[in-house]
CSV table of C-alpha atoms in Angstrom, one decimal:
chain,number,residue,atom,x,y,z
A,27,MET,CA,0.0,0.0,0.0
A,28,SER,CA,1.3,3.4,-1.0
A,29,ASN,CA,1.7,6.1,1.7
A,30,SER,CA,2.5,8.8,-0.8
A,31,TYR,CA,0.4,11.8,0.2
A,32,ARG,CA,0.9,15.3,1.4
A,33,THR,CA,-1.0,16.9,4.2
A,34,ILE,CA,-2.7,20.2,3.4
A,35,ILE,CA,-5.6,22.3,4.8
A,36,LEU,CA,-9.0,22.7,3.1
A,37,ALA,CA,-10.9,25.7,4.4
A,38,ARG,CA,-14.5,26.6,3.5
A,39,MET,CA,-15.9,30.1,3.1
A,40,GLY,CA,-19.4,31.0,4.4
A,41,GLU,CA,-21.2,34.3,4.1
A,42,ILE,CA,-18.8,35.7,1.7
A,43,ALA,CA,-20.3,33.5,-1.0
A,44,LEU,CA,-23.4,35.7,-0.9
A,45,LYS,CA,-21.7,39.0,-1.6
A,46,GLY,CA,-22.4,39.2,-5.3
A,47,LEU,CA,-20.4,41.9,-7.1
A,48,ASN,CA,-18.5,42.8,-3.9
A,49,ARG,CA,-17.4,39.2,-3.3
A,50,GLY,CA,-13.9,39.7,-4.7
A,51,LYS,CA,-13.2,42.4,-2.2
A,52,PHE,CA,-14.1,40.1,0.7
A,53,GLU,CA,-12.2,37.2,-0.7
A,54,ARG,CA,-9.0,39.3,-1.1
A,55,GLN,CA,-9.2,40.5,2.4
A,56,LEU,CA,-9.8,37.0,3.7
A,57,MET,CA,-6.7,35.7,1.9
A,58,ASP,CA,-4.6,38.6,3.2
A,59,ASN,CA,-5.8,37.9,6.8
A,60,MET,CA,-5.0,34.2,6.4
A,61,ARG,CA,-1.5,35.0,5.1
A,62,TRP,CA,-0.9,37.3,8.1
A,63,ARG,CA,-2.3,34.7,10.5
A,64,LEU,CA,-0.1,31.9,9.2
A,65,LYS,CA,3.2,33.7,8.6
A,66,GLU,CA,4.8,32.6,11.9
A,67,TYR,CA,4.4,28.9,10.8
A,68,GLY,CA,6.3,29.3,7.5
A,69,ALA,CA,5.5,29.9,3.9
A,70,PHE,CA,2.2,28.6,2.4
A,71,SER,CA,0.5,28.6,-0.9
A,72,ILE,CA,-3.1,29.8,-0.4
A,73,VAL,CA,-5.4,29.3,-3.4
A,74,GLN,CA,-9.1,30.1,-3.5
A,75,SER,CA,-11.5,28.2,-5.8
A,76,GLN,CA,-15.2,28.9,-5.6
A,77,SER,CA,-16.1,28.7,-1.9
A,78,ARG,CA,-13.0,26.7,-0.9
A,79,ILE,CA,-9.5,27.6,0.0
A,80,TRP,CA,-6.5,25.3,-0.3
A,81,ILE,CA,-3.6,25.9,2.0
A,82,GLU,CA,-0.4,24.0,1.2
A,83,PRO,CA,3.1,24.3,2.6
A,84,LYS,CA,5.6,25.7,0.1
A,85,ASP,CA,8.8,23.8,-0.7
A,86,VAL,CA,10.8,25.8,1.9
A,87,ASN,CA,8.8,24.0,4.6
A,88,PRO,CA,7.1,21.1,2.8
A,89,ASP,CA,6.6,18.9,5.9
A,90,VAL,CA,5.3,21.5,8.4
A,91,LEU,CA,1.9,19.8,8.5
A,92,GLU,CA,3.2,16.3,8.9
A,93,ASP,CA,3.9,16.9,12.5
A,94,LYS,CA,0.6,16.4,14.3
A,95,GLU,CA,1.1,19.0,17.0
A,96,THR,CA,2.1,21.7,14.5
A,97,ALA,CA,-0.7,20.8,12.1
A,98,GLU,CA,-3.3,21.3,14.9
A,99,LEU,CA,-1.8,24.7,15.7
A,100,VAL,CA,-1.9,25.7,12.1
A,101,LEU,CA,-5.5,24.4,11.7
A,102,ASN,CA,-6.5,26.3,14.9
A,103,ALA,CA,-5.0,29.5,13.5
A,104,VAL,CA,-6.9,29.1,10.2
A,105,THR,CA,-10.2,28.6,12.0
A,106,GLN,CA,-9.7,31.8,14.1
A,107,VAL,CA,-9.8,33.9,10.9
A,108,PHE,CA,-13.3,35.4,10.5
A,109,GLY,CA,-15.0,34.4,7.2
A,110,LEU,CA,-14.5,30.7,7.4
A,111,VAL,CA,-17.2,28.1,8.2
A,112,SER,CA,-14.8,25.2,8.8
A,113,ALA,CA,-11.4,23.7,7.9
A,114,SER,CA,-9.9,20.2,7.7
A,115,LEU,CA,-6.6,18.5,7.5
A,116,VAL,CA,-6.6,16.8,4.2
A,117,ARG,CA,-4.4,14.2,2.6
A,118,LYS,CA,-3.6,15.1,-1.0
A,119,PHE,CA,-2.3,12.5,-3.5
A,120,SER,CA,-2.3,11.5,-7.1
A,121,GLY,CA,-3.4,8.2,-8.7
A,122,ASP,CA,-6.5,6.3,-9.7
A,123,MET,CA,-9.5,4.7,-8.1
A,124,GLU,CA,-7.3,2.1,-6.5
A,125,THR,CA,-5.1,4.8,-4.9
A,126,ILE,CA,-8.3,6.4,-3.5
A,127,LYS,CA,-9.1,3.0,-1.9
A,128,GLU,CA,-5.6,2.6,-0.5
A,129,GLN,CA,-5.5,6.1,0.9
A,130,ALA,CA,-9.0,5.9,2.4
A,131,LEU,CA,-8.1,2.6,4.1
A,132,LYS,CA,-4.8,4.1,5.4
A,133,LEU,CA,-6.6,7.1,6.8
A,134,THR,CA,-9.2,4.8,8.5
A,135,GLU,CA,-6.4,2.6,10.0
A,136,ASP,CA,-4.6,5.7,11.4
A,137,ILE,CA,-7.8,7.0,12.9
A,138,LEU,CA,-8.8,3.7,14.5
A,139,ALA,CA,-5.3,3.3,15.9
A,140,GLU,CA,-5.5,6.7,17.5
A,141,HIS,CA,-9.1,6.4,18.8
A,142,ASP,CA,-11.0,3.5,20.4
A,143,TYR,CA,-13.8,3.6,17.8
A,144,LYS,CA,-15.9,0.5,17.3
A,145,THR,CA,-17.8,1.5,14.2
A,146,PHE,CA,-17.5,4.1,11.5
A,147,LYS,CA,-19.3,5.4,8.3
A,148,VAL,CA,-17.9,6.1,4.9
A,149,GLU,CA,-19.4,8.6,2.4
A,150,SER,CA,-18.2,10.6,-0.5
A,151,LYS,CA,-19.0,13.9,-2.1
A,152,ARG,CA,-18.1,15.5,-5.4
A,153,GLY,CA,-16.5,18.9,-4.8
A,154,ASP,CA,-16.3,19.3,-8.6
A,155,LYS,CA,-19.8,18.8,-10.1
A,156,ARG,CA,-18.2,18.5,-13.6
A,157,PHE,CA,-17.2,14.9,-12.8
A,158,PRO,CA,-18.9,12.5,-15.2
A,159,LEU,CA,-19.7,10.1,-12.3
A,160,ALA,CA,-22.1,10.7,-9.4
A,161,SER,CA,-20.8,10.9,-5.9
A,162,PRO,CA,-21.3,7.2,-5.1
A,163,GLU,CA,-19.1,6.3,-8.0
A,164,ILE,CA,-16.2,8.8,-7.6
A,165,CYS,CA,-14.0,9.0,-10.7
A,166,ALA,CA,-10.2,9.2,-10.9
A,167,ARG,CA,-8.5,12.7,-10.9
A,168,GLU,CA,-5.0,14.0,-11.2
A,169,GLU,CA,-5.2,15.2,-7.6
A,170,MET,CA,-7.4,13.6,-4.9
A,171,TYR,CA,-8.2,14.4,-1.3
A,172,VAL,CA,-9.4,12.4,1.7
A,173,TYR,CA,-10.2,13.7,5.2
A,174,SER,CA,-12.2,12.6,8.2
A,175,GLU,CA,-12.9,15.7,10.4
A,176,LYS,CA,-14.1,19.3,10.2
A,177,VAL,CA,-13.0,21.9,12.7
A,178,GLU,CA,-15.7,24.6,13.0
A,179,GLY,CA,-14.6,28.2,12.2
A,180,HIS,CA,-15.9,31.4,13.7
A,181,ARG,CA,-17.8,32.4,10.5
A,182,GLY,CA,-18.5,36.1,10.0
A,183,LEU,CA,-16.7,38.4,7.6
A,184,PRO,CA,-13.0,39.2,7.2
A,185,VAL,CA,-11.6,41.8,9.5
A,186,GLY,CA,-10.9,45.0,7.5
A,187,THR,CA,-14.1,44.9,5.4
A,188,ALA,CA,-16.3,47.0,7.7
A,189,GLY,CA,-14.2,50.0,8.8
A,190,LYS,CA,-12.8,50.6,12.3
A,191,GLY,CA,-14.5,51.0,15.7
A,192,MET,CA,-13.5,52.1,19.2
A,193,LEU,CA,-14.2,49.5,21.9
A,194,LEU,CA,-14.8,50.7,25.4
A,195,LEU,CA,-12.9,47.8,27.1
A,196,SER,CA,-13.2,47.1,30.8
A,197,GLY,CA,-11.9,44.1,32.8
A,198,GLY,CA,-15.2,42.3,32.8
A,199,ILE,CA,-16.9,39.6,30.8
A,200,ASP,CA,-19.0,41.7,28.4
A,201,SER,CA,-16.8,44.1,26.6
A,202,PRO,CA,-14.3,41.6,25.2
A,203,VAL,CA,-17.2,39.6,23.8
A,204,ALA,CA,-18.6,42.8,22.3
A,205,GLY,CA,-15.3,43.4,20.6
A,206,TYR,CA,-15.1,39.9,19.3
A,207,MET,CA,-18.6,40.1,17.9
A,208,MET,CA,-18.0,43.3,16.0
A,209,ALA,CA,-14.7,42.0,14.7
A,210,SER,CA,-16.7,39.0,13.4
A,211,ARG,CA,-18.6,41.5,11.2
A,212,GLY,CA,-15.4,42.6,9.6
A,213,MET,CA,-14.6,45.5,11.9
A,214,GLN,CA,-11.1,46.5,12.8
A,215,LEU,CA,-10.7,47.4,16.5
A,216,GLU,CA,-9.1,49.9,18.7
A,217,ALA,CA,-9.9,50.1,22.4
A,218,ILE,CA,-10.0,52.5,25.3
A,219,TYR,CA,-9.7,51.6,28.9
A,220,PHE,CA,-10.3,54.0,31.8
A,221,HIS,CA,-7.7,53.4,34.5
A,222,SER,CA,-8.1,54.9,38.1
A,223,TYR,CA,-4.8,54.1,39.7
A,224,PRO,CA,-4.3,53.6,42.7
A,225,TYR,CA,-8.0,52.7,43.2
A,226,THR,CA,-7.6,50.2,40.4
A,227,SER,CA,-4.3,48.4,40.5
A,228,GLU,CA,-1.6,47.9,37.9
A,229,ARG,CA,-2.6,44.3,37.8
A,230,ALA,CA,-6.1,45.4,36.7
A,231,LEU,CA,-4.4,47.2,33.7
A,232,GLU,CA,-2.4,44.0,32.9
A,233,LYS,CA,-5.7,42.1,33.0
A,234,VAL,CA,-7.2,44.4,30.4
A,235,LYS,CA,-4.1,44.1,28.2
A,236,ASP,CA,-4.5,40.3,28.5
A,237,LEU,CA,-8.1,40.6,27.4
A,238,ALA,CA,-7.2,42.8,24.5
A,239,ARG,CA,-4.5,40.2,23.5
A,240,ILE,CA,-7.1,37.4,23.6
A,241,VAL,CA,-9.5,39.4,21.3
A,242,SER,CA,-6.6,40.2,19.0
A,243,GLN,CA,-6.3,36.4,18.3
A,244,TYR,CA,-9.4,37.0,16.2
A,245,SER,CA,-9.3,40.7,15.3
A,246,GLY,CA,-5.7,41.3,14.6
A,247,THR,CA,-3.5,44.0,16.3
A,248,ILE,CA,-5.4,46.3,18.6
A,249,LEU,CA,-4.2,49.8,19.7
A,250,LEU,CA,-5.2,49.9,23.4
A,251,HIS,CA,-5.6,53.5,24.7
A,252,VAL,CA,-5.4,53.8,28.5
A,253,CYS,CA,-7.0,57.0,29.9
A,254,ASN,CA,-5.8,58.2,33.3
A,255,PHE,CA,-9.3,58.6,34.8
A,256,THR,CA,-8.5,59.0,38.5
A,257,ASP,CA,-8.7,62.8,38.9
A,258,ILE,CA,-11.8,62.9,36.7
A,259,GLN,CA,-13.5,60.2,38.7
A,260,LEU,CA,-12.7,62.0,42.0
A,261,ASN,CA,-14.1,65.2,40.6
A,262,LEU,CA,-17.3,63.4,39.6
A,263,TYR,CA,-17.5,61.8,43.0
A,264,LYS,CA,-17.2,65.2,44.7
A,265,ASN,CA,-19.5,67.2,42.5
A,266,SER,CA,-22.2,64.9,41.1
A,267,PRO,CA,-25.2,63.5,43.1
A,268,GLN,CA,-24.5,59.9,44.2
A,269,ASP,CA,-27.6,58.4,42.5
A,270,MET,CA,-26.4,59.9,39.2
A,271,LEU,CA,-22.7,59.1,39.5
A,272,THR,CA,-22.7,56.1,37.2
A,273,ILE,CA,-24.6,58.0,34.4
A,274,THR,CA,-22.3,61.1,34.6
A,275,MET,CA,-19.3,58.9,34.6
A,276,ARG,CA,-20.4,57.0,31.5
A,277,ARG,CA,-21.3,60.2,29.7
A,278,ILE,CA,-17.8,61.5,30.3
A,279,MET,CA,-16.3,58.2,29.1
A,280,PHE,CA,-18.4,58.3,25.9
A,281,GLU,CA,-17.3,61.9,25.2
A,282,ILE,CA,-13.6,61.0,25.7
A,283,ALA,CA,-14.0,57.9,23.6
A,284,GLU,CA,-15.8,59.8,20.8
A,285,GLU,CA,-13.1,62.4,20.6
A,286,LEU,CA,-10.4,59.8,20.5
A,287,ALA,CA,-12.3,57.8,18.0
A,288,ASN,CA,-12.5,60.7,15.6
A,289,LYS,CA,-8.7,61.3,16.0
A,290,GLN,CA,-8.0,57.6,15.2
A,291,GLY,CA,-10.4,57.4,12.2
A,292,CYS,CA,-12.9,55.1,14.0
A,293,LYS,CA,-16.5,55.3,12.8
A,294,CYS,CA,-18.3,54.0,15.8
A,295,LEU,CA,-18.2,53.3,19.5
A,296,ILE,CA,-18.6,49.7,20.8
A,297,THR,CA,-19.8,48.8,24.3
A,298,GLY,CA,-20.7,45.6,26.1
A,299,GLU,CA,-24.0,46.8,27.5
A,300,SER,CA,-27.0,44.5,27.7
A,301,LEU,CA,-30.5,45.9,28.2
A,302,GLY,CA,-31.6,45.8,31.8
A,303,GLN,CA,-28.5,44.0,33.1
A,304,VAL,CA,-27.4,46.7,35.5
A,305,ALA,CA,-28.8,50.1,36.6
A,306,SER,CA,-26.9,52.0,34.0
A,307,GLN,CA,-28.3,49.8,31.2
A,308,THR,CA,-32.0,50.6,31.4
A,309,ILE,CA,-33.4,52.2,28.2
A,310,GLU,CA,-33.6,55.6,29.9
A,311,ALA,CA,-30.0,55.4,31.1
A,312,ILE,CA,-28.8,54.3,27.7
A,313,GLN,CA,-30.7,57.1,26.0
A,314,ILE,CA,-29.3,59.7,28.4
A,315,THR,CA,-25.8,58.4,27.8
A,316,ASN,CA,-26.2,58.2,24.1
A,317,GLU,CA,-27.1,61.8,23.7
A,318,VAL,CA,-23.5,63.0,24.3
A,319,VAL,CA,-22.3,61.1,21.2
A,320,LYS,CA,-22.7,63.5,18.3
A,321,THR,CA,-20.8,62.2,15.3
A,322,MET,CA,-21.1,58.4,15.2
A,323,PRO,CA,-23.3,55.4,16.2
A,324,VAL,CA,-22.8,53.4,19.4
A,325,PHE,CA,-23.0,49.7,18.7
A,326,ARG,CA,-24.1,47.3,21.5
A,327,PRO,CA,-23.9,43.8,20.0
A,328,LEU,CA,-24.8,42.2,23.4
A,329,ILE,CA,-28.0,44.3,23.9
A,330,GLY,CA,-30.4,41.4,23.6
A,331,LEU,CA,-28.3,38.6,25.2
A,332,ASP,CA,-28.6,37.4,28.7
A,333,LYS,CA,-25.5,36.8,30.9
A,334,GLU,CA,-25.3,33.1,30.3
A,335,GLU,CA,-25.2,33.6,26.5
A,336,THR,CA,-22.4,36.1,26.9
A,337,CYS,CA,-20.5,33.9,29.3
A,338,ASN,CA,-20.7,31.0,26.8
A,339,ILE,CA,-19.2,33.1,24.0
A,340,SER,CA,-16.5,34.3,26.5
A,341,ARG,CA,-15.6,30.8,27.2
A,342,ARG,CA,-15.5,29.8,23.6
A,343,ILE,CA,-13.1,32.6,22.7
A,344,GLY,CA,-10.9,31.9,25.7
A,345,ALA,CA,-11.6,35.1,27.6
A,346,PHE,CA,-13.7,34.0,30.5
A,347,GLU,CA,-11.1,32.8,32.9
A,348,THR,CA,-9.2,36.1,32.5
A,349,SER,CA,-12.4,38.2,32.8
A,350,ILE,CA,-13.3,36.8,36.2
A,351,LEU,CA,-9.9,37.5,37.8
A,352,PRO,CA,-10.7,39.6,40.9
A,353,TYR,CA,-9.2,42.9,39.8
A,354,GLU,CA,-11.7,45.8,39.9
A,355,ASP,CA,-12.0,48.4,37.1
A,356,CYS,CA,-13.0,52.0,37.5
A,357,CYS,CA,-16.7,51.2,37.0
A,358,THR,CA,-16.8,49.1,40.2
A,359,VAL,CA,-14.8,51.4,42.5
A,360,PHE,CA,-17.1,54.4,43.0
A,361,VAL,CA,-20.5,52.8,42.9
A,362,ALA,CA,-23.7,54.4,44.2
A,363,LYS,CA,-25.6,52.4,46.7
A,364,HIS,CA,-28.9,53.4,45.1
A,365,PRO,CA,-28.3,54.5,41.5
A,366,LYS,CA,-31.2,56.1,39.6
A,367,THR,CA,-32.4,53.5,37.1
A,368,HIS,CA,-34.8,55.7,35.1
A,369,PRO,CA,-33.0,59.1,34.8
A,370,GLN,CA,-34.7,62.0,33.0
A,371,LYS,CA,-33.2,64.9,31.2
A,372,LYS,CA,-33.7,67.2,34.2
A,373,HIS,CA,-31.8,64.8,36.4
A,374,ILE,CA,-28.7,64.9,34.2
A,375,VAL,CA,-28.9,68.7,33.9
A,376,GLU,CA,-28.8,68.9,37.7
A,377,ALA,CA,-26.1,66.3,38.0
A,378,GLU,CA,-23.7,68.1,35.7
A,379,ALA,CA,-24.5,71.6,36.9
A,380,ASN,CA,-21.2,71.8,38.9
A,381,LEU,CA,-19.1,70.0,36.4
A,382,ASP,CA,-16.8,71.5,33.7
A,383,ILE,CA,-17.5,68.8,31.2
A,384,GLU,CA,-15.4,70.3,28.4
A,385,ALA,CA,-12.4,70.6,30.7
A,386,LEU,CA,-12.8,67.0,32.0
A,387,VAL,CA,-13.0,65.6,28.5
A,388,LYS,CA,-9.9,67.5,27.4
A,389,GLN,CA,-8.1,66.3,30.6
A,390,GLY,CA,-9.1,62.7,29.7
A,391,VAL,CA,-8.0,62.9,26.1
A,392,GLU,CA,-4.6,64.5,27.0
A,393,GLY,CA,-3.9,61.8,29.6
A,394,ILE,CA,-4.0,58.9,27.3
A,395,GLU,CA,-1.2,56.3,26.8
A,396,THR,CA,-1.3,53.9,23.9
A,397,TYR,CA,-0.1,50.3,23.7
A,398,LYS,CA,0.1,48.1,20.7
A,399,ILE,CA,-1.5,44.8,21.6
A,400,GLU,CA,-0.7,41.8,19.4
A,401,ARG,CA,-1.7,38.2,19.6
A,402,THR,CA,0.5,35.7,21.4
A,403,SER,CA,2.8,33.9,19.0
A,404,LYS,CA,1.9,30.3,18.3
A,405,ASN,CA,-1.5,30.6,19.9
């Protein structure tokens, strides 16, 4: 029996196939994103045909996928690229119908040797409908492929096809998931974190950097802007009514984030708010907060999700265990005991009467430090 085959990866596109005349733009961005994602593993030929993408090691590293551990890392990297439905490790070979039988048998033997399976099913499918024989009869080709498993991708659209947004990133569960979800719609991300040292520790800042790094596994490089929020927050605590403190704080955050977003070429703000989840996320509170944002939309991709759904996504993308580490962010330090849950316009006018909003926003923007956050290598 011949063992002459080469391991490659077959990836399957999803929603991009529906893009009509714009499809080429999305396909090119997807291919660019895949090359960027795989560059640390060596040189690959990446060829797209219809709704499939064939990823094959180039001659400078022809055996990179023959090592099982490395092949799984590369396959995982491929499936983290938005725009793909699934991917498989595939054995590629040449020959005739007898070769197909041999290679299928060899693959089955290898799988059974690795797993304690008692039964299995065999089926075939024609990827090329021009074949003269139907799927049950499978004809000979110059190049043939056998595989046994599909690894699910994260679907969505390629990052870079939907502009850039500014994510308000905290150290909690929700905002990293919100960033991931908007990146899955093709959006490039930057992020802003409001840091109130020493009320929030340096470890809290490192936690946020870690969360940004996790999101970057899917979104690509993230510029993380850290706003020194301590003096601003103390000013609010001193000069704003306690029951409106959360609302006034979030309005200041949104104004700082919007000004930064405009400077950075971002077209929207992104938050992890879910309707009714906490006092600042009632429809009235959201409306009062929204009104300070003048030049762009505010996207809330979690608005209709409950906490369990958000936690499930957080676990799936590898952020949950980091998000629940016990380091508080600025939103949890100065919390009103009895926040106003249904604020009206008159309440915010009274709450901000003793605040110099313009000066506080300027102070926040000028006190920003920026970090370039990139995904962890080989992850």
